[in-house]
Short mmCIF file of C-alpha atoms and ligand atoms in Angstrom, two decimals:
data_model
loop_
_atom_site.label_atom_id
_atom_site.label_comp_id
_atom_site.label_asym_id
_atom_site.label_seq_id
_atom_site.Cartn_x
_atom_site.Cartn_y
_atom_site.Cartn_z
CA UNK A 1 0.06 -0.13 -0.09
CA UNK A 2 2.60 2.52 1.20
CA UNK A 3 4.60 1.52 -1.92
CA UNK A 4 1.83 2.34 -3.96
CA UNK A 5 1.47 5.75 -2.95
CA UNK A 6 5.38 6.24 -3.09
CA UNK A 7 5.05 5.02 -6.88
CA UNK A 8 2.51 7.75 -7.57
CA UNK A 9 4.31 10.66 -5.86
CA UNK A 10 7.58 10.23 -8.00
CA UNK A 11 5.29 10.23 -10.94
CA UNK A 12 3.51 13.42 -9.51
CA UNK A 13 7.25 15.03 -9.54
CA UNK A 14 7.58 13.87 -12.95
CA UNK A 15 4.58 16.06 -13.89
CA UNK A 16 5.91 19.12 -12.75
CA UNK A 17 9.38 18.62 -14.16
CA UNK A 18 8.09 18.12 -17.55
CA UNK A 19 5.27 20.48 -17.29
CA UNK A 20 6.90 23.72 -16.98
CA UNK A 21 5.76 25.48 -20.03
CA UNK A 22 2.48 23.47 -20.24
CA UNK A 23 -0.93 24.43 -18.60
CA UNK A 24 -2.29 21.07 -19.54
CA UNK A 25 -0.32 19.22 -17.67
CA UNK A 26 0.07 21.70 -14.81
CA UNK A 27 -3.81 21.16 -14.62
CA UNK A 28 -3.69 17.56 -14.63
CA UNK A 29 -1.19 17.68 -11.82
CA UNK A 30 -3.26 20.17 -9.74
CA UNK A 31 -6.52 18.15 -10.40
CA UNK A 32 -4.41 14.92 -9.54
CA UNK A 33 -3.34 16.56 -6.01
CA UNK A 34 -6.64 16.81 -5.28
CA UNK A 35 -7.77 12.91 -6.22
CA UNK A 36 -4.88 12.05 -4.05
CA UNK A 37 -5.20 13.98 -1.16
CA UNK A 38 -8.65 12.42 -0.85
CA UNK A 39 -7.39 8.98 -1.49
CA UNK A 40 -4.67 9.72 1.25
CA UNK A 41 -7.63 10.73 3.48
CA UNK A 42 -9.48 7.63 2.51
CA UNK A 43 -6.30 5.54 3.50
CA UNK A 44 -5.89 6.78 6.79
CA UNK A 45 -9.42 6.46 7.44
CA UNK A 46 -9.00 2.63 6.59
CA UNK A 47 -5.83 2.46 8.94
CA UNK A 48 -7.72 4.16 11.75
CA UNK A 49 -10.45 1.68 11.64
CA UNK A 50 -7.94 -0.94 11.71
CA UNK A 51 -7.89 -2.49 8.59
CA UNK A 52 -5.47 -2.66 5.71
CA UNK A 53 -6.12 -2.33 1.76
CA UNK A 54 -4.47 -5.21 -0.47
CA UNK A 55 -2.95 -4.40 -3.25
CA UNK A 56 -6.05 -4.86 -5.86
CA UNK A 57 -8.25 -3.01 -3.68
CA UNK A 58 -5.54 -0.08 -3.48
CA UNK A 59 -5.39 -0.05 -7.29
CA UNK A 60 -9.03 -0.01 -7.49
CA UNK A 61 -9.54 3.03 -5.08
CA UNK A 62 -6.73 4.96 -6.98
CA UNK A 63 -8.47 4.52 -10.12
CA UNK A 64 -11.81 5.40 -9.01
CA UNK A 65 -10.39 8.56 -7.17
CA UNK A 66 -9.91 10.23 -10.44
CA UNK A 67 -13.83 10.36 -11.24
CA UNK A 68 -15.26 9.44 -7.80
CA UNK A 69 -14.94 10.43 -4.16
CA UNK A 70 -12.82 7.14 -2.55
CA UNK A 71 -13.96 8.59 0.91
CA UNK A 72 -17.76 7.61 0.58
CA UNK A 73 -16.92 4.69 -0.87
CA UNK A 74 -14.26 3.94 1.95
CA UNK A 75 -16.68 4.45 4.69
CA UNK A 76 -19.56 2.83 3.00
CA UNK A 77 -17.28 -0.13 2.89
CA UNK A 78 -16.01 -0.15 6.51
CA UNK A 79 -19.75 0.41 7.35
CA UNK A 80 -20.31 -2.94 5.96
CA UNK A 81 -17.45 -4.70 7.61
CA UNK A 82 -18.30 -3.56 10.99
CA UNK A 83 -21.69 -4.97 10.86
CA UNK A 84 -20.27 -8.87 9.96
CA UNK A 85 -19.48 -11.22 12.93
CA UNK A 86 -15.78 -12.00 11.91
CA UNK A 87 -14.14 -8.92 10.74
CA UNK A 88 -11.43 -9.33 7.78
CA UNK A 89 -7.78 -7.84 8.28
CA UNK A 90 -7.48 -6.65 4.81
CA UNK A 91 -10.18 -4.61 2.52
CA UNK A 92 -10.07 -6.73 -0.81
CA UNK A 93 -11.01 -4.94 -4.12
CA UNK A 94 -14.54 -6.92 -3.82
CA UNK A 95 -15.49 -5.27 -0.80
CA UNK A 96 -14.78 -1.58 -2.44
CA UNK A 97 -16.41 -2.85 -5.82
CA UNK A 98 -19.81 -3.87 -3.75
CA UNK A 99 -19.74 -0.59 -1.79
CA UNK A 100 -19.68 1.49 -5.08
CA UNK A 101 -22.34 -0.47 -6.47
CA UNK A 102 -24.71 -0.16 -3.59
CA UNK A 103 -23.78 3.78 -3.36
CA UNK A 104 -24.26 4.16 -7.13
CA UNK A 105 -27.76 3.21 -6.49
CA UNK A 106 -28.28 5.56 -3.83
CA UNK A 107 -26.78 8.62 -5.92
CA UNK A 108 -26.09 9.54 -9.27
CA UNK A 109 -22.25 10.13 -9.76
CA UNK A 110 -22.16 12.90 -11.91
CA UNK A 111 -19.08 13.07 -13.97
CA UNK A 112 -16.95 16.53 -12.60
CA UNK A 113 -16.73 17.58 -16.43
CA UNK A 114 -14.18 20.23 -15.83
CA UNK A 115 -11.84 18.04 -14.27
CA UNK A 116 -12.24 14.45 -15.90
CA UNK A 117 -10.67 15.24 -19.15
CA UNK A 118 -8.45 18.24 -19.33
CA UNK A 119 -6.45 17.17 -22.51
CA UNK A 120 -9.92 17.39 -24.61
CA UNK A 121 -10.91 20.64 -22.94
CA UNK A 122 -7.65 22.11 -23.63
CA UNK A 123 -6.32 20.51 -26.74
CA UNK A 124 -3.98 22.50 -29.15
CA UNK A 125 -6.99 24.03 -31.34
CA UNK A 126 -8.35 26.63 -28.42
CA UNK A 127 -12.47 26.97 -28.74
CA UNK A 128 -13.48 30.24 -29.76
CA UNK A 129 -17.45 30.77 -28.91
CA UNK A 130 -18.65 32.54 -31.55
CA UNK A 131 -21.95 32.86 -30.02
CA UNK A 132 -20.27 34.75 -26.87
CA UNK A 133 -19.47 37.65 -28.76
CA UNK A 134 -23.46 37.86 -29.72
CA UNK A 135 -25.83 39.65 -27.88
CA UNK A 136 -28.85 37.66 -26.95
CA UNK A 137 -32.22 38.62 -28.66
CA UNK A 138 -34.71 36.48 -26.43
CA UNK A 139 -38.59 37.82 -26.32
CA UNK A 140 -40.88 35.91 -24.08
CA UNK A 141 -43.98 36.45 -26.35
CA UNK A 142 -46.29 34.32 -24.43
CA UNK A 143 -46.09 32.38 -20.89
CA UNK A 144 -49.32 31.15 -19.04
CA UNK A 145 -47.81 30.99 -15.74
CA UNK A 146 -49.31 34.13 -14.21
CA UNK A 147 -52.29 34.02 -16.38
CA UNK A 148 -53.76 30.73 -15.14
CA UNK A 149 -56.77 30.94 -12.29
CA UNK A 150 -59.03 28.28 -12.74
CA UNK A 151 -61.57 26.81 -9.72
CA UNK A 152 -62.99 23.98 -11.71
CA UNK A 153 -66.41 25.33 -11.81
CA UNK A 154 -68.68 23.79 -14.31
CA UNK A 155 -69.25 27.40 -15.70
CA UNK A 156 -66.03 27.26 -16.09
CA UNK A 157 -65.93 24.16 -18.65
CA UNK A 158 -68.56 25.86 -20.66
CA UNK A 159 -66.83 29.08 -20.64
CA UNK A 160 -64.03 27.30 -21.90
CA UNK A 161 -65.41 25.40 -24.49
CA UNK A 162 -67.15 28.83 -25.61
CA UNK A 163 -63.99 30.29 -26.00
CA UNK A 164 -62.07 27.08 -27.73
CA UNK A 165 -64.81 27.41 -30.38
CA UNK A 166 -64.89 31.38 -30.74
CA UNK A 167 -60.90 31.20 -31.40
CA UNK A 168 -60.95 28.44 -33.94
CA UNK A 169 -63.91 30.03 -35.52
CA UNK A 170 -62.14 33.41 -35.60
CA UNK A 171 -59.35 31.37 -37.32
CA UNK A 172 -60.82 29.39 -39.39
CA UNK A 173 -63.13 32.53 -40.80
CA UNK A 174 -59.31 34.24 -41.74
CA UNK A 175 -59.41 31.92 -44.83
CA UNK A 176 -60.72 33.07 -48.06
CA UNK A 177 -62.72 29.87 -48.57
CA UNK A 178 -64.73 29.71 -45.38
CA UNK A 179 -65.82 33.44 -45.24
CA UNK A 180 -69.46 32.20 -46.63
CA UNK A 181 -69.91 29.74 -43.81
CA UNK A 182 -72.85 30.28 -41.91
CA UNK A 183 -74.30 29.33 -38.39
CA UNK A 184 -75.89 25.99 -37.80
CA UNK A 185 -79.20 27.56 -36.98
CA UNK A 186 -78.92 29.26 -40.40
CA UNK A 187 -78.81 25.97 -42.17
CA UNK A 188 -81.87 24.88 -40.32
CA UNK A 189 -83.70 27.96 -42.55
CA UNK A 190 -81.82 27.16 -45.70
CA UNK A 191 -84.06 25.40 -48.62
CA UNK A 192 -83.35 21.56 -49.25
CA UNK A 193 -80.81 20.69 -51.35
CA UNK A 194 -78.81 24.58 -51.17
CA UNK A 195 -75.19 24.24 -50.75
CA UNK A 196 -74.09 25.55 -47.50
CA UNK A 197 -71.05 25.96 -45.15
CA UNK A 198 -71.15 25.94 -41.78
CA UNK A 199 -68.52 25.98 -38.74
CA UNK A 200 -69.11 23.33 -35.55
CA UNK A 201 -66.97 21.83 -32.90
CA UNK A 202 -67.49 17.93 -33.25
CA UNK A 203 -69.20 16.27 -30.49
CA UNK A 204 -69.51 13.00 -31.95
CA UNK A 205 -68.03 10.65 -34.64
CA UNK A 206 -69.94 7.50 -35.43
CA UNK A 207 -69.20 4.69 -38.15
CA UNK A 208 -72.23 2.40 -39.27
CA UNK A 209 -72.18 0.65 -42.41
CA UNK A 210 -69.28 2.28 -44.10
CA UNK A 211 -71.40 5.73 -43.34
CA UNK A 212 -69.75 8.20 -40.91
CA UNK A 213 -72.02 10.19 -39.10
CA UNK A 214 -71.04 13.41 -37.45
CA UNK A 215 -72.69 15.46 -34.51
CA UNK A 216 -71.54 19.27 -34.79
CA UNK A 217 -72.20 21.80 -32.25
CA UNK A 218 -71.62 25.67 -32.21
CA UNK A 219 -72.73 27.96 -28.90
CA UNK A 220 -76.64 27.95 -30.44
CA UNK A 221 -77.51 24.57 -31.36
CA UNK A 222 -76.26 21.49 -32.95
CA UNK A 223 -76.78 19.70 -36.08
CA UNK A 224 -75.75 16.06 -38.04
CA UNK A 225 -73.73 15.72 -40.83
CA UNK A 226 -73.57 12.49 -42.87
CA UNK A 227 -70.71 11.11 -45.04
CA UNK A 228 -72.38 8.73 -47.25
CA UNK A 229 -71.47 5.23 -48.33
CA UNK A 230 -70.80 6.20 -51.85
CA UNK A 231 -68.72 9.63 -51.24
CA UNK A 232 -65.20 9.83 -52.74
CA UNK A 233 -62.51 8.36 -51.29
CA UNK A 234 -60.78 11.61 -50.58
CA UNK A 235 -63.61 12.68 -48.78
CA UNK A 236 -63.86 9.43 -46.85
CA UNK A 237 -60.09 9.83 -46.06
CA UNK A 238 -60.57 13.66 -44.67
CA UNK A 239 -63.40 12.30 -42.30
CA UNK A 240 -61.34 9.41 -41.06
CA UNK A 241 -58.95 12.03 -39.89
CA UNK A 242 -61.44 14.36 -38.19
CA UNK A 243 -61.01 14.18 -34.25
CA UNK A 244 -63.28 14.81 -31.57
CA UNK A 245 -63.54 18.47 -29.83
CA UNK A 246 -61.92 20.06 -33.34
CA UNK A 247 -63.33 22.89 -34.70
CA UNK A 248 -63.92 22.61 -38.76
CA UNK A 249 -65.79 23.73 -41.38
CA UNK A 250 -68.26 21.62 -43.40
CA UNK A 251 -69.14 21.87 -46.96
CA UNK A 252 -72.37 20.63 -47.25
CA UNK A 253 -75.95 19.92 -48.97
CA UNK A 254 -79.06 20.17 -47.23
CA UNK A 255 -81.08 17.00 -46.67
CA UNK A 256 -84.20 16.12 -45.14
CA UNK A 257 -84.80 16.98 -41.60
CA UNK A 258 -82.00 19.39 -41.37
CA UNK A 259 -79.22 16.35 -42.35
CA UNK A 260 -76.05 18.05 -43.35
CA UNK A 261 -74.55 15.83 -46.49
CA UNK A 262 -71.11 16.25 -46.06
CA UNK A 263 -68.86 17.58 -49.33
CA UNK A 264 -65.71 18.71 -47.97
CA UNK A 265 -64.18 19.54 -44.56
CA UNK A 266 -62.02 22.48 -44.52
CA UNK A 267 -59.18 22.69 -41.65
CA UNK A 268 -58.30 25.77 -40.04
CA UNK A 269 -54.80 24.92 -40.83
CA UNK A 270 -51.66 27.43 -41.23
CA UNK A 271 -51.23 29.47 -44.09
CA UNK A 272 -48.18 28.78 -46.17
CA UNK A 273 -45.37 31.44 -45.08
CA UNK A 274 -41.90 32.75 -45.61
CA UNK A 275 -40.26 31.78 -42.35
CA UNK A 276 -38.55 34.58 -40.37
CA UNK A 277 -34.53 33.89 -39.71
CA UNK A 278 -31.92 35.58 -37.43
CA UNK A 279 -29.63 37.98 -39.28
CA UNK A 280 -26.49 36.75 -36.96
CA UNK A 281 -25.33 33.01 -37.29
CA UNK A 282 -26.42 31.82 -34.04
CA UNK A 283 -27.88 28.21 -33.37
CA UNK A 284 -30.29 26.63 -30.77
CA UNK A 285 -29.77 23.29 -29.11
CA UNK A 286 -33.87 22.02 -28.71
CA UNK A 287 -33.25 19.33 -26.47
CA UNK A 288 -36.49 17.67 -23.97
CA UNK A 289 -36.84 14.87 -21.83
CA UNK A 290 -33.78 14.45 -19.86
CA UNK A 291 -35.59 12.55 -17.21
CA UNK A 292 -32.75 12.98 -14.54
CA UNK A 293 -33.14 10.85 -11.38
CA UNK A 294 -34.16 7.68 -13.63
CA UNK A 295 -31.91 4.73 -13.85
CA UNK A 296 -32.31 4.96 -17.16
CA UNK A 297 -31.14 8.73 -17.54
CA UNK A 298 -28.29 8.63 -20.11
CA UNK A 299 -25.86 10.41 -17.73
CA UNK A 300 -22.81 9.76 -20.16
CA UNK A 301 -24.28 10.65 -23.19
CA UNK A 302 -25.56 14.11 -21.57
CA UNK A 303 -22.43 14.81 -20.25
CA UNK A 304 -20.95 14.50 -23.76
CA UNK A 305 -23.41 17.09 -24.98
CA UNK A 306 -22.44 19.41 -22.29
CA UNK A 307 -18.47 18.91 -22.67
CA UNK A 308 -19.78 19.76 -26.41
CA UNK A 309 -21.17 22.96 -25.79
CA UNK A 310 -18.07 23.80 -24.17
CA UNK A 311 -16.02 22.93 -26.89
CA UNK A 312 -14.61 20.12 -25.12
CA UNK A 313 -15.96 17.20 -27.06
CA UNK A 314 -16.00 16.24 -30.94
CA UNK A 315 -13.85 17.27 -34.03
CA UNK A 316 -13.17 20.60 -35.47
CA UNK A 317 -16.52 20.29 -37.47
CA UNK A 318 -18.34 19.40 -34.35
CA UNK A 319 -16.86 22.12 -32.48
CA UNK A 320 -17.75 24.84 -35.00
CA UNK A 321 -21.28 23.71 -34.58
CA UNK A 322 -20.80 24.37 -30.86
CA UNK A 323 -19.30 27.58 -31.27
CA UNK A 324 -22.58 28.80 -32.52
CA UNK A 325 -24.58 27.66 -30.16
CA UNK A 326 -26.48 30.68 -28.50
CA UNK A 327 -29.86 29.07 -26.40
CA UNK A 328 -30.58 25.93 -25.41
CA UNK A 329 -34.17 25.24 -25.02
CA UNK A 330 -35.44 22.36 -23.02
CA UNK A 331 -39.16 21.11 -23.49
CA UNK A 332 -40.03 19.81 -20.60
CA UNK A 333 -39.28 16.77 -18.66
CA UNK A 334 -36.12 17.57 -17.14
CA UNK A 335 -36.50 15.12 -14.09
CA UNK A 336 -38.06 11.82 -14.32
CA UNK A 337 -40.72 12.61 -10.97
CA UNK A 338 -42.20 10.29 -8.84
CA UNK A 339 -45.32 8.40 -9.24
CA UNK A 340 -45.59 9.13 -12.89
CA UNK A 341 -45.83 5.57 -14.44
CA UNK A 342 -47.10 2.08 -12.98
CA UNK A 343 -43.54 0.45 -11.21
CA UNK A 344 -41.67 3.91 -11.96
CA UNK A 345 -39.87 3.33 -8.22
CA UNK A 346 -38.05 0.09 -9.51
CA UNK A 347 -36.38 2.56 -12.19
CA UNK A 348 -35.81 5.66 -9.91
CA UNK A 349 -31.95 6.26 -8.90
CA UNK A 350 -33.15 9.16 -7.48
CA UNK A 351 -36.18 9.25 -5.38
CA UNK A 352 -36.72 12.52 -4.03
CA UNK A 353 -38.09 15.28 -6.51
CA UNK A 354 -35.98 17.97 -4.82
CA UNK A 355 -32.74 16.01 -5.44
CA UNK A 356 -33.91 15.23 -8.68
CA UNK A 357 -33.58 18.62 -9.49
CA UNK A 358 -30.51 19.08 -7.46
CA UNK A 359 -28.82 16.73 -9.83
CA UNK A 360 -30.31 18.51 -12.92
CA UNK A 361 -29.10 21.93 -11.93
CA UNK A 362 -25.14 20.44 -11.81
CA UNK A 363 -25.77 19.51 -15.39
CA UNK A 364 -27.56 23.06 -16.24
CA UNK A 365 -24.68 25.13 -14.24
CA UNK A 366 -22.23 23.33 -16.55
CA UNK A 367 -23.70 25.12 -19.65
CA UNK A 368 -21.50 28.31 -20.87
CA UNK A 369 -22.59 31.34 -19.06
CA UNK A 370 -23.16 33.05 -22.81
CA UNK A 371 -25.78 30.51 -23.63
CA UNK A 372 -29.05 31.44 -22.62
CA UNK A 373 -31.35 28.50 -21.23
CA UNK A 374 -34.52 28.29 -21.86
CA UNK A 375 -36.82 25.53 -19.70
CA UNK A 376 -40.66 24.16 -19.86
CA UNK A 377 -42.35 21.64 -17.81
CA UNK A 378 -43.36 18.41 -18.93
CA UNK A 379 -45.61 15.85 -17.23
CA UNK A 380 -42.98 14.30 -15.57
CA UNK A 381 -41.97 18.11 -13.76
CA UNK A 382 -43.31 19.20 -10.19
CA UNK A 383 -45.76 21.56 -11.51
CA UNK A 384 -49.74 21.03 -11.96
CA UNK A 385 -50.37 18.30 -14.66
CA UNK A 386 -53.33 19.75 -16.32
CA UNK A 387 -52.69 22.06 -19.36
CA UNK A 388 -51.57 25.06 -19.47
CA UNK A 389 -48.87 24.02 -17.08
CA UNK A 390 -47.26 27.00 -15.09
CA UNK A 391 -43.43 27.48 -14.62
CA UNK A 392 -41.91 24.64 -12.25
CA UNK A 393 -42.04 26.47 -9.03
CA UNK A 394 -39.00 27.05 -6.93
CA UNK A 395 -40.49 25.33 -4.17
CA UNK A 396 -39.37 22.02 -5.69
CA UNK A 397 -36.46 23.17 -8.00
CA UNK A 398 -34.51 25.45 -6.12
CA UNK A 399 -31.19 24.13 -6.98
CA UNK A 400 -32.25 24.78 -10.49
CA UNK A 401 -33.05 28.57 -10.42
CA UNK A 402 -30.13 29.27 -8.13
CA UNK A 403 -27.03 27.72 -9.66
CA UNK A 404 -27.90 29.73 -13.13
CA UNK A 405 -29.56 32.14 -14.78
CA UNK A 406 -32.37 30.23 -16.24
CA UNK A 407 -35.76 31.24 -18.32
CA UNK A 408 -38.40 29.11 -16.69
CA UNK A 409 -41.43 29.38 -18.46
CA UNK A 410 -44.95 27.50 -18.56
CA UNK A 411 -46.31 24.75 -21.30
CA UNK A 412 -47.14 25.68 -23.85
CA UNK A 413 -44.74 28.89 -24.26
CA UNK A 414 -44.15 31.47 -27.34
CA UNK A 415 -40.84 32.97 -27.38
CA UNK A 416 -38.79 34.66 -30.00
CA UNK A 417 -34.84 34.11 -30.48
CA UNK A 418 -33.55 36.92 -32.96
CA UNK A 419 -37.27 37.28 -34.58
CA UNK A 420 -37.37 33.73 -35.09
CA UNK A 421 -40.89 32.64 -33.36
CA UNK A 422 -40.85 29.37 -31.51
CA UNK A 423 -43.73 27.70 -29.88
CA UNK A 424 -42.63 25.52 -27.01
CA UNK A 425 -45.12 22.63 -26.23
CA UNK A 426 -43.60 19.23 -24.17
CA UNK A 427 -46.30 17.13 -26.31
CA UNK A 428 -48.15 15.00 -23.87
CA UNK A 429 -51.46 15.34 -26.41
CA UNK A 430 -49.25 13.56 -28.64
CA UNK A 431 -50.32 10.35 -26.76
CA UNK A 432 -53.93 11.12 -27.42
CA UNK A 433 -53.65 11.25 -31.31
CA UNK A 434 -51.07 8.14 -31.84
CA UNK A 435 -53.42 5.23 -32.63
CA UNK A 436 -56.71 7.09 -33.11
CA UNK A 437 -55.31 8.21 -36.83
CA UNK A 438 -54.07 5.31 -38.37
CA UNK A 439 -51.11 7.18 -40.28
CA UNK A 440 -49.87 8.61 -36.90
CA UNK A 441 -47.68 6.27 -34.52
CA UNK A 442 -45.31 7.07 -32.40
CA UNK A 443 -42.11 6.82 -34.87
CA UNK A 444 -43.79 9.74 -36.59
CA UNK A 445 -44.59 12.12 -34.17
CA UNK A 446 -43.82 14.95 -36.73
CA UNK A 447 -47.40 13.67 -38.46
CA UNK A 448 -48.85 14.27 -35.40
CA UNK A 449 -47.47 17.90 -34.81
CA UNK A 450 -48.29 19.11 -38.41
CA UNK A 451 -51.79 17.71 -37.46
CA UNK A 452 -51.76 20.07 -34.57
CA UNK A 453 -50.84 22.68 -36.68
CA UNK A 454 -53.67 21.99 -39.30
CA UNK A 455 -56.08 21.56 -36.15
CA UNK A 456 -54.32 25.19 -34.86
CA UNK A 457 -55.10 23.46 -31.37
CA UNK A 458 -52.40 21.65 -29.17
CA UNK A 459 -54.49 19.10 -27.79
CA UNK A 460 -57.41 19.10 -30.09
CA UNK A 461 -59.19 16.01 -28.39
CA UNK A 462 -60.30 16.90 -24.94
CA UNK A 463 -60.78 14.24 -22.34
CA UNK A 464 -57.68 11.96 -23.43
CA UNK A 465 -54.46 11.43 -21.70
CA UNK A 466 -54.13 15.18 -21.64
CA UNK A 467 -55.61 16.97 -18.38
CA UNK A 468 -57.02 20.38 -19.56
CA UNK A 469 -57.87 22.96 -17.00
CA UNK A 470 -61.12 25.01 -17.92
CA UNK A 471 -59.29 28.16 -18.59
CA UNK A 472 -61.14 31.09 -19.50
CA UNK A 473 -59.42 31.42 -22.23
CA UNK A 474 -57.69 28.49 -24.38
CA UNK A 475 -54.19 28.46 -24.08
CA UNK A 476 -53.67 25.83 -26.43
CA UNK A 477 -55.24 27.40 -29.37
CA UNK A 478 -52.45 28.40 -32.11
CA UNK A 479 -53.53 31.65 -32.81
CA UNK A 480 -50.01 32.73 -34.37
CA UNK A 481 -48.12 29.90 -36.56
CA UNK A 482 -44.85 29.66 -35.29
CA UNK A 483 -41.40 29.62 -37.55
CA UNK A 484 -40.69 26.56 -35.21
CA UNK A 485 -42.80 23.71 -33.10
CA UNK A 486 -40.57 22.58 -30.86
CA UNK A 487 -42.10 19.61 -28.75
CA UNK A 488 -40.76 16.46 -27.05
CA UNK A 489 -42.37 13.63 -25.06
CA UNK A 490 -42.33 11.01 -27.49
CA UNK A 491 -38.26 10.45 -26.90
CA UNK A 492 -38.21 9.78 -30.80
CA UNK A 493 -36.01 12.57 -32.69
CA UNK A 494 -37.59 13.72 -35.82
CA UNK A 495 -38.09 16.98 -38.05
CA UNK A 496 -40.13 18.04 -40.76
CA UNK A 497 -41.04 21.45 -42.51
CA UNK A 498 -44.69 22.35 -43.30
CA UNK A 499 -45.53 25.39 -44.85
CA UNK A 500 -42.95 27.27 -43.61
CA UNK A 501 -42.77 26.01 -40.33
CA UNK A 502 -39.75 23.85 -38.72
CA UNK A 503 -41.14 21.12 -36.95
CA UNK A 504 -38.52 19.45 -34.46
CA UNK A 505 -39.50 16.71 -32.05
CA UNK A 506 -36.76 16.60 -29.92
CA UNK A 507 -36.12 13.04 -28.57
CA UNK A 508 -34.60 12.37 -24.90
CA UNK A 509 -31.84 11.52 -22.88
CA UNK A 510 -33.23 8.23 -21.50
CA UNK A 511 -33.37 4.66 -22.78
CA UNK A 512 -36.33 2.73 -22.72
CA UNK A 513 -38.46 2.10 -19.49
CA UNK A 514 -40.68 -1.31 -19.26
CA UNK A 515 -43.48 1.22 -18.89
CA UNK A 516 -42.36 2.19 -22.79
CA UNK A 517 -41.75 -1.26 -23.87
CA UNK A 518 -45.33 -2.05 -22.91
CA UNK A 519 -46.53 0.83 -25.07
CA UNK A 520 -44.50 -0.52 -27.96
CA UNK A 521 -42.51 2.86 -27.83
CA UNK A 522 -38.74 2.42 -28.93
CA UNK A 523 -37.32 5.76 -28.20
CA UNK A 524 -34.47 7.26 -30.44
CA UNK A 525 -32.40 9.11 -27.55
CA UNK A 526 -28.90 10.89 -27.12
CA UNK A 527 -29.10 13.02 -30.07
CA UNK A 528 -29.66 16.62 -30.02
CA UNK A 529 -31.21 18.58 -32.97
CA UNK A 530 -29.06 21.96 -33.61
CA UNK A 531 -30.88 24.42 -35.25
CA UNK A 532 -28.98 27.28 -37.07
CA UNK A 533 -31.51 30.08 -36.74
CA UNK A 534 -30.09 32.03 -39.78
CA UNK A 535 -31.41 29.07 -42.32
CA UNK A 536 -33.72 27.04 -40.29
CA UNK A 537 -31.15 23.82 -40.93
CA UNK A 538 -31.21 21.13 -38.67
CA UNK A 539 -28.03 19.04 -37.42
CA UNK A 540 -28.86 16.20 -35.34
CA UNK A 541 -25.93 15.29 -33.26
CA UNK A 542 -25.32 11.95 -31.52
CA UNK A 543 -23.88 12.00 -28.29
CA UNK A 544 -24.08 8.11 -27.73
FE1 LIG B 601 -40.51 12.44 -21.34
ZN1 LIG B 602 -43.23 13.58 -21.14
#
C-alpha cells in the first residue's frame, strides 16, 4: 500500500518537471493533487478503523479517485464490514466494488466535466465561441404561468369550450374559402338541396355500415352531418382524420330533416409563410426529456452534450457547430419525477424530487454562461399536470434556479430568438392522437405535430390522456403559427418542414423504460437537434 503511494508521488514529481511550460499538464497535476489528497485521507481512515487495503483494492480505489469520491466508498465499505460477525484484516477489491455499486444505486455520480478530461478541454486548437460575442435576442411572447386562474367550476368548462370554439372559428374565418360559412341555426332555414358551409365543433363521430355520422355543435345549437357510403375516397379519408372536439368547416348540401350531407371539410390550417430568420449565425440546441433521476437517464451521453457545448467534445466540425450555440431550449421532462408511471419506483435512481432537480442543476450549471437556457415543464416535472402548466415552482426546484440564470416558462409558451418565433410545447397530447389516426404512430411525431398545426390546436381532443384545465381562455389554440414548433414527450427525434414552419421533436436522454416497452415505444435517445437560426437547417448530433 505504502509502496503504491510512493510510486505515485514520484510520478507526480515527473509531472512537475515536464510541465513547466505546459498549462494542460499543470492542470492535470493540480487535479491529481485533489484526487490524491482524498485518496490519502481514505487510506488513513482505513488504518484508523483497523483495516488495511490489499494491493488490488488500492489500485481500484486509486483508479476510482480520478472520477469519484474514494472517501464515501471507503466509509461505506467499512460500515458494512463492521456489521460482519468476523471482521477481515484486509479490505479487498470486492468489498469496494460492492460499496461502489450500492452507492451508485443511491446517488448519481455526475462526472465532474471540467476536471475529467483536461486533455480534450485544452487541446491544441482553442475553442472560440462565436456566440459569446453575440448579444442575446430573446423575447418571451407568451407564458401562461401568471395567467392561470381556474377553480374547476362547471361554468368554467362552458366558458372554456366557448372560448375554444370562438378562437378557432375566428381562425377558420380568416381563410378565403370559409368566409361565406353560416351558423348551424342558419342551415335549418336554408331550402333543401342548397349548398352550404357551416362551422362546428365535433361532439360525436360514429361509423355505421361504411357511413360516417358526425354531430357538430356551436354555442347556439347542433346538427347531424352525414358522410355517405358512396362519398369519394378523398372525402372518406378526410372524414377519418376528423378528431372529436376539433372545430372544422363543413361544406355540405342540405338534406331532409336538417341533415347536412358532407361534400368537403376545411381545417383551419396554417397559411404558407416565408419563415423569419436570424441575421447572425446563431443556433439553438432544442432538447427535451432528460429524465434525470431515472436509472435509465443517459448521464454519459448527456455529459458529452454539455462538454460539446463547452467546446470540449468532438472533432473540428462539431466544435465549429458548438461555437454558434447561443440557446439551449428544454421542452420539458427535466427530471423523471415520482409516481408518474406504473412501477416507476423500480427504475428510479433518485427517489426525492428536490434531489432530482439538484442533480439536474449540476448539469445545467455547466452550460457556458453566454448561452441562454430556456425551460418549460413536461408531465414528469413538479408542477400541475393540467394544461396549461405553469413554470416549475421554486419550491421543488430551487437548485435549478440558483445555480445559473435560466428562463423558466410554462407549457406551452411562445418565445422569439433573434426574431425567430418558437412555439414550445412538451407534447403530452401526442399520446392522444397516436393510434387514433392510422397514419400517426409513435415513431412519426412530426406527423402528429403537423396535424396540430392543421387543427390550430395543441390538444385537439378533449378528455384523453391530456388533462386540460378550464381556463377562461384556451391557451392551447395556435393563434400565431410559429416559425419553429418544438415538442418532445415521445422520445423520438424527428424533424420536418410544413408550410414554412420547422417541426422538431427533440428526442430524449433516457433509454427505454419497462413502461415504454409495454406501450411499444422505442425511443431514439442521446441525439440533440441543433437548429441554425439563420437558415433553419437542422443538424442532429449523436452523443451516444
Ligand atoms: Fe419524457
Ligand atoms: Zn413527457
